[in-house]
Amino acid sequence: MFTNPVINSVLKNEGGYVDHPNDTGGPTHWGITEKTVRSYGYTGKMIDFTKEDAYLILEKNYWYQPGFDKVYAIAPVLALELCDTGTNMGPAVGIKWLQRWLNVFNHEEAHYADIAVDGKIGPGTLKALTQFIEKRGTEGAGVLVTSLNCSQGQRYLELAEGRTANESFVYGWMKGRINL
């Protein structure tokens, strides 16, 4: 069942049950909020929510649905970063960062055309990513991951500055998500 190495990595990073009083999302288990598990019909206690059920939800919502499986075919390391970010912040957030970075890395459209920043992995994003990787190779994929981490770190800083209760989490976010 646990055949997707990216989802396995996300599960490992997310860990088990957490119910922190400063978390406005409430209890989570395996990185999935109570609201999400309830939307899938789970009625039990969050602490009893299984890794197997989490795997299925993560793979559907944070792998196939946003199109990270298609990114994986082009740049596996980038798919891992996007899936992990998507689990933490919602898939569209990381996708928009990817689209913005691809647009500024296209050398004023000399390497490929600008793409819409719409938070969706569509043909335009996949084409731009493919052309970027063809031009920049493995090094380019690493630079994209670093670039996404820069954007994510900035968002964590803003979240902590905007709500002091988030200071409870910011060190762990940086350690576990940016310093993977």
Protein backbone atom coordinates (compact mmCIF):
# COMPACT_ATOMS: atom_id res chain seq x y z
CA MET A 1 0.00 0.00 0.00
CA PHE A 2 2.70 2.51 0.92
CA THR A 3 4.37 2.55 -2.48
CA ASN A 4 4.63 6.30 -3.11
CA PRO A 5 7.99 7.44 -1.72
CA VAL A 6 6.91 11.08 -1.67
CA ILE A 7 3.80 10.40 0.41
CA ASN A 8 5.89 8.17 2.69
CA SER A 9 8.31 11.05 3.20
CA VAL A 10 5.47 13.45 4.00
CA LEU A 11 4.02 10.99 6.53
CA LYS A 12 7.41 10.62 8.17
CA ASN A 13 7.86 14.39 8.35
CA GLU A 14 4.35 14.99 9.67
CA GLY A 15 4.52 12.35 12.38
CA GLY A 16 1.57 11.43 14.52
CA TYR A 17 -1.15 13.11 16.51
CA VAL A 18 -0.87 16.79 17.51
CA ASP A 19 -3.38 18.98 19.31
CA HIS A 20 -1.56 22.20 20.17
CA PRO A 21 -3.63 24.96 21.81
CA ASN A 22 -2.09 27.63 19.54
CA ASP A 23 -3.02 25.78 16.34
CA THR A 24 -6.15 27.38 14.90
CA GLY A 25 -6.66 24.31 12.70
CA GLY A 26 -7.31 22.12 15.71
CA PRO A 27 -6.11 18.53 16.09
CA THR A 28 -4.13 16.94 13.28
CA HIS A 29 -2.90 13.44 12.72
CA TRP A 30 -0.34 12.54 10.07
CA GLY A 31 -0.51 16.18 8.97
CA ILE A 32 -4.23 16.05 8.18
CA THR A 33 -6.68 18.33 9.96
CA GLU A 34 -9.79 17.09 11.70
CA LYS A 35 -11.91 19.06 9.22
CA THR A 36 -10.37 17.15 6.32
CA VAL A 37 -10.72 13.69 7.87
CA ARG A 38 -14.35 14.45 8.74
CA SER A 39 -14.99 15.44 5.13
CA TYR A 40 -13.91 11.89 4.21
CA GLY A 41 -16.44 10.42 6.62
CA TYR A 42 -14.11 9.56 9.48
CA THR A 43 -16.06 9.77 12.74
CA GLY A 44 -13.58 8.38 15.25
CA LYS A 45 -11.16 10.13 17.56
CA MET A 46 -8.37 11.98 15.80
CA ILE A 47 -5.77 10.16 17.87
CA ASP A 48 -7.04 6.87 16.39
CA PHE A 49 -6.89 8.05 12.75
CA THR A 50 -4.68 5.51 10.97
CA LYS A 51 -1.59 6.00 8.89
CA GLU A 52 -3.24 3.93 6.15
CA ASP A 53 -6.23 6.28 5.95
CA ALA A 54 -3.90 9.28 6.02
CA TYR A 55 -1.87 7.82 3.16
CA LEU A 56 -4.98 7.53 0.98
CA ILE A 57 -6.08 11.12 1.68
CA LEU A 58 -2.59 12.54 1.18
CA GLU A 59 -2.07 10.69 -2.06
CA LYS A 60 -5.42 11.82 -3.44
CA ASN A 61 -5.44 15.44 -2.22
CA TYR A 62 -1.75 16.30 -2.17
CA TRP A 63 -0.32 14.17 -4.96
CA TYR A 64 -2.72 13.28 -7.77
CA GLN A 65 -5.27 16.07 -7.45
CA PRO A 66 -2.77 18.95 -7.71
CA GLY A 67 -0.73 17.14 -10.40
CA PHE A 68 2.48 16.57 -8.46
CA ASP A 69 2.71 13.11 -10.03
CA LYS A 70 3.22 14.92 -13.35
CA VAL A 71 5.92 17.11 -11.80
CA TYR A 72 7.59 13.96 -10.44
CA ALA A 73 8.01 12.69 -14.01
CA ILE A 74 10.04 15.84 -14.79
CA ALA A 75 11.83 16.61 -11.52
CA PRO A 76 11.28 14.16 -8.61
CA VAL A 77 12.99 16.34 -5.98
CA LEU A 78 10.71 19.23 -6.89
CA ALA A 79 7.60 17.04 -6.57
CA LEU A 80 8.64 16.09 -3.04
CA GLU A 81 9.04 19.74 -2.08
CA LEU A 82 5.71 20.74 -3.62
CA CYS A 83 3.84 17.86 -1.98
CA ASP A 84 5.36 18.61 1.42
CA THR A 85 4.57 22.32 1.07
CA GLY A 86 1.07 21.49 -0.14
CA THR A 87 0.43 19.32 2.89
CA ASN A 88 1.46 22.18 5.16
CA MET A 89 -0.01 25.19 3.34
CA GLY A 90 -2.31 23.90 0.63
CA PRO A 91 -1.15 22.79 -2.83
CA ALA A 92 -2.00 26.04 -4.63
CA VAL A 93 0.43 28.02 -2.46
CA GLY A 94 3.51 26.06 -3.54
CA ILE A 95 2.31 25.86 -7.13
CA LYS A 96 2.00 29.65 -7.32
CA TRP A 97 5.52 30.01 -5.94
CA LEU A 98 6.76 27.53 -8.55
CA GLN A 99 5.00 29.46 -11.32
CA ARG A 100 6.40 32.78 -10.12
CA TRP A 101 9.94 31.37 -9.91
CA LEU A 102 9.65 29.79 -13.36
CA ASN A 103 8.58 33.17 -14.75
CA VAL A 104 11.58 34.98 -13.32
CA PHE A 105 13.98 32.21 -14.31
CA ASN A 106 12.96 32.30 -17.99
CA HIS A 107 15.49 35.00 -18.89
CA GLU A 108 12.89 37.52 -20.06
CA GLU A 109 11.06 34.77 -21.95
CA ALA A 110 14.17 33.79 -23.95
CA HIS A 111 14.02 30.20 -22.64
CA TYR A 112 10.23 29.77 -22.51
CA ALA A 113 7.11 31.91 -22.29
CA ASP A 114 5.73 33.32 -19.05
CA ILE A 115 2.96 31.25 -17.53
CA ALA A 116 -0.15 32.16 -15.58
CA VAL A 117 0.25 32.22 -11.81
CA ASP A 118 -2.99 30.42 -11.08
CA GLY A 119 -1.99 27.75 -8.55
CA LYS A 120 -2.73 24.89 -10.95
CA ILE A 121 -0.38 22.41 -12.59
CA GLY A 122 -1.58 22.58 -16.17
CA PRO A 123 0.00 22.18 -19.60
CA GLY A 124 1.66 25.61 -19.49
CA THR A 125 3.32 25.01 -16.13
CA LEU A 126 4.46 21.53 -17.16
CA LYS A 127 5.87 22.84 -20.45
CA ALA A 128 7.73 25.68 -18.72
CA LEU A 129 9.09 23.30 -16.08
CA THR A 130 10.23 20.83 -18.74
CA GLN A 131 11.97 23.60 -20.68
CA PHE A 132 13.57 24.93 -17.50
CA ILE A 133 14.91 21.47 -16.59
CA GLU A 134 16.12 20.89 -20.15
CA LYS A 135 18.05 24.17 -19.91
CA ARG A 136 19.25 23.93 -16.28
CA GLY A 137 19.28 20.19 -15.52
CA THR A 138 19.58 18.67 -12.06
CA GLU A 139 21.21 21.82 -10.75
CA GLY A 140 18.17 23.80 -11.88
CA ALA A 141 15.81 21.47 -10.02
CA GLY A 142 17.87 22.06 -6.87
CA VAL A 143 17.77 25.82 -7.40
CA LEU A 144 13.98 25.64 -7.77
CA VAL A 145 13.69 23.72 -4.50
CA THR A 146 15.88 26.31 -2.75
CA SER A 147 13.78 29.09 -4.28
CA LEU A 148 10.56 27.49 -3.05
CA ASN A 149 12.10 27.14 0.40
CA CYS A 150 12.95 30.85 0.38
CA SER A 151 9.31 31.67 -0.37
CA GLN A 152 8.10 29.25 2.28
CA GLY A 153 10.46 30.66 4.91
CA GLN A 154 9.22 34.16 4.12
CA ARG A 155 5.64 32.99 4.60
CA TYR A 156 6.49 31.42 7.98
CA LEU A 157 8.14 34.67 9.07
CA GLU A 158 5.03 36.63 8.08
CA LEU A 159 2.74 34.16 9.85
CA ALA A 160 4.75 34.45 13.08
CA GLU A 161 4.97 38.24 12.85
CA GLY A 162 1.25 38.50 12.12
CA ARG A 163 0.14 36.23 14.98
CA THR A 164 2.43 35.88 17.97
CA ALA A 165 0.90 32.49 18.88
CA ASN A 166 2.55 31.17 15.70
CA GLU A 167 5.90 31.72 17.38
CA SER A 168 5.12 28.35 19.02
CA PHE A 169 5.56 26.72 15.63
CA VAL A 170 7.96 28.79 13.53
CA TYR A 171 11.18 27.14 14.70
CA GLY A 172 9.76 23.68 14.04
CA TRP A 173 8.42 24.77 10.66
CA MET A 174 11.84 26.05 9.62
CA LYS A 175 13.63 23.02 11.01
CA GLY A 176 11.28 20.40 9.61
CA ARG A 177 10.16 21.94 6.38
CA ILE A 178 12.93 24.23 5.14
CA ASN A 179 15.84 22.23 6.49
CA LEU A 180 14.70 18.90 4.97
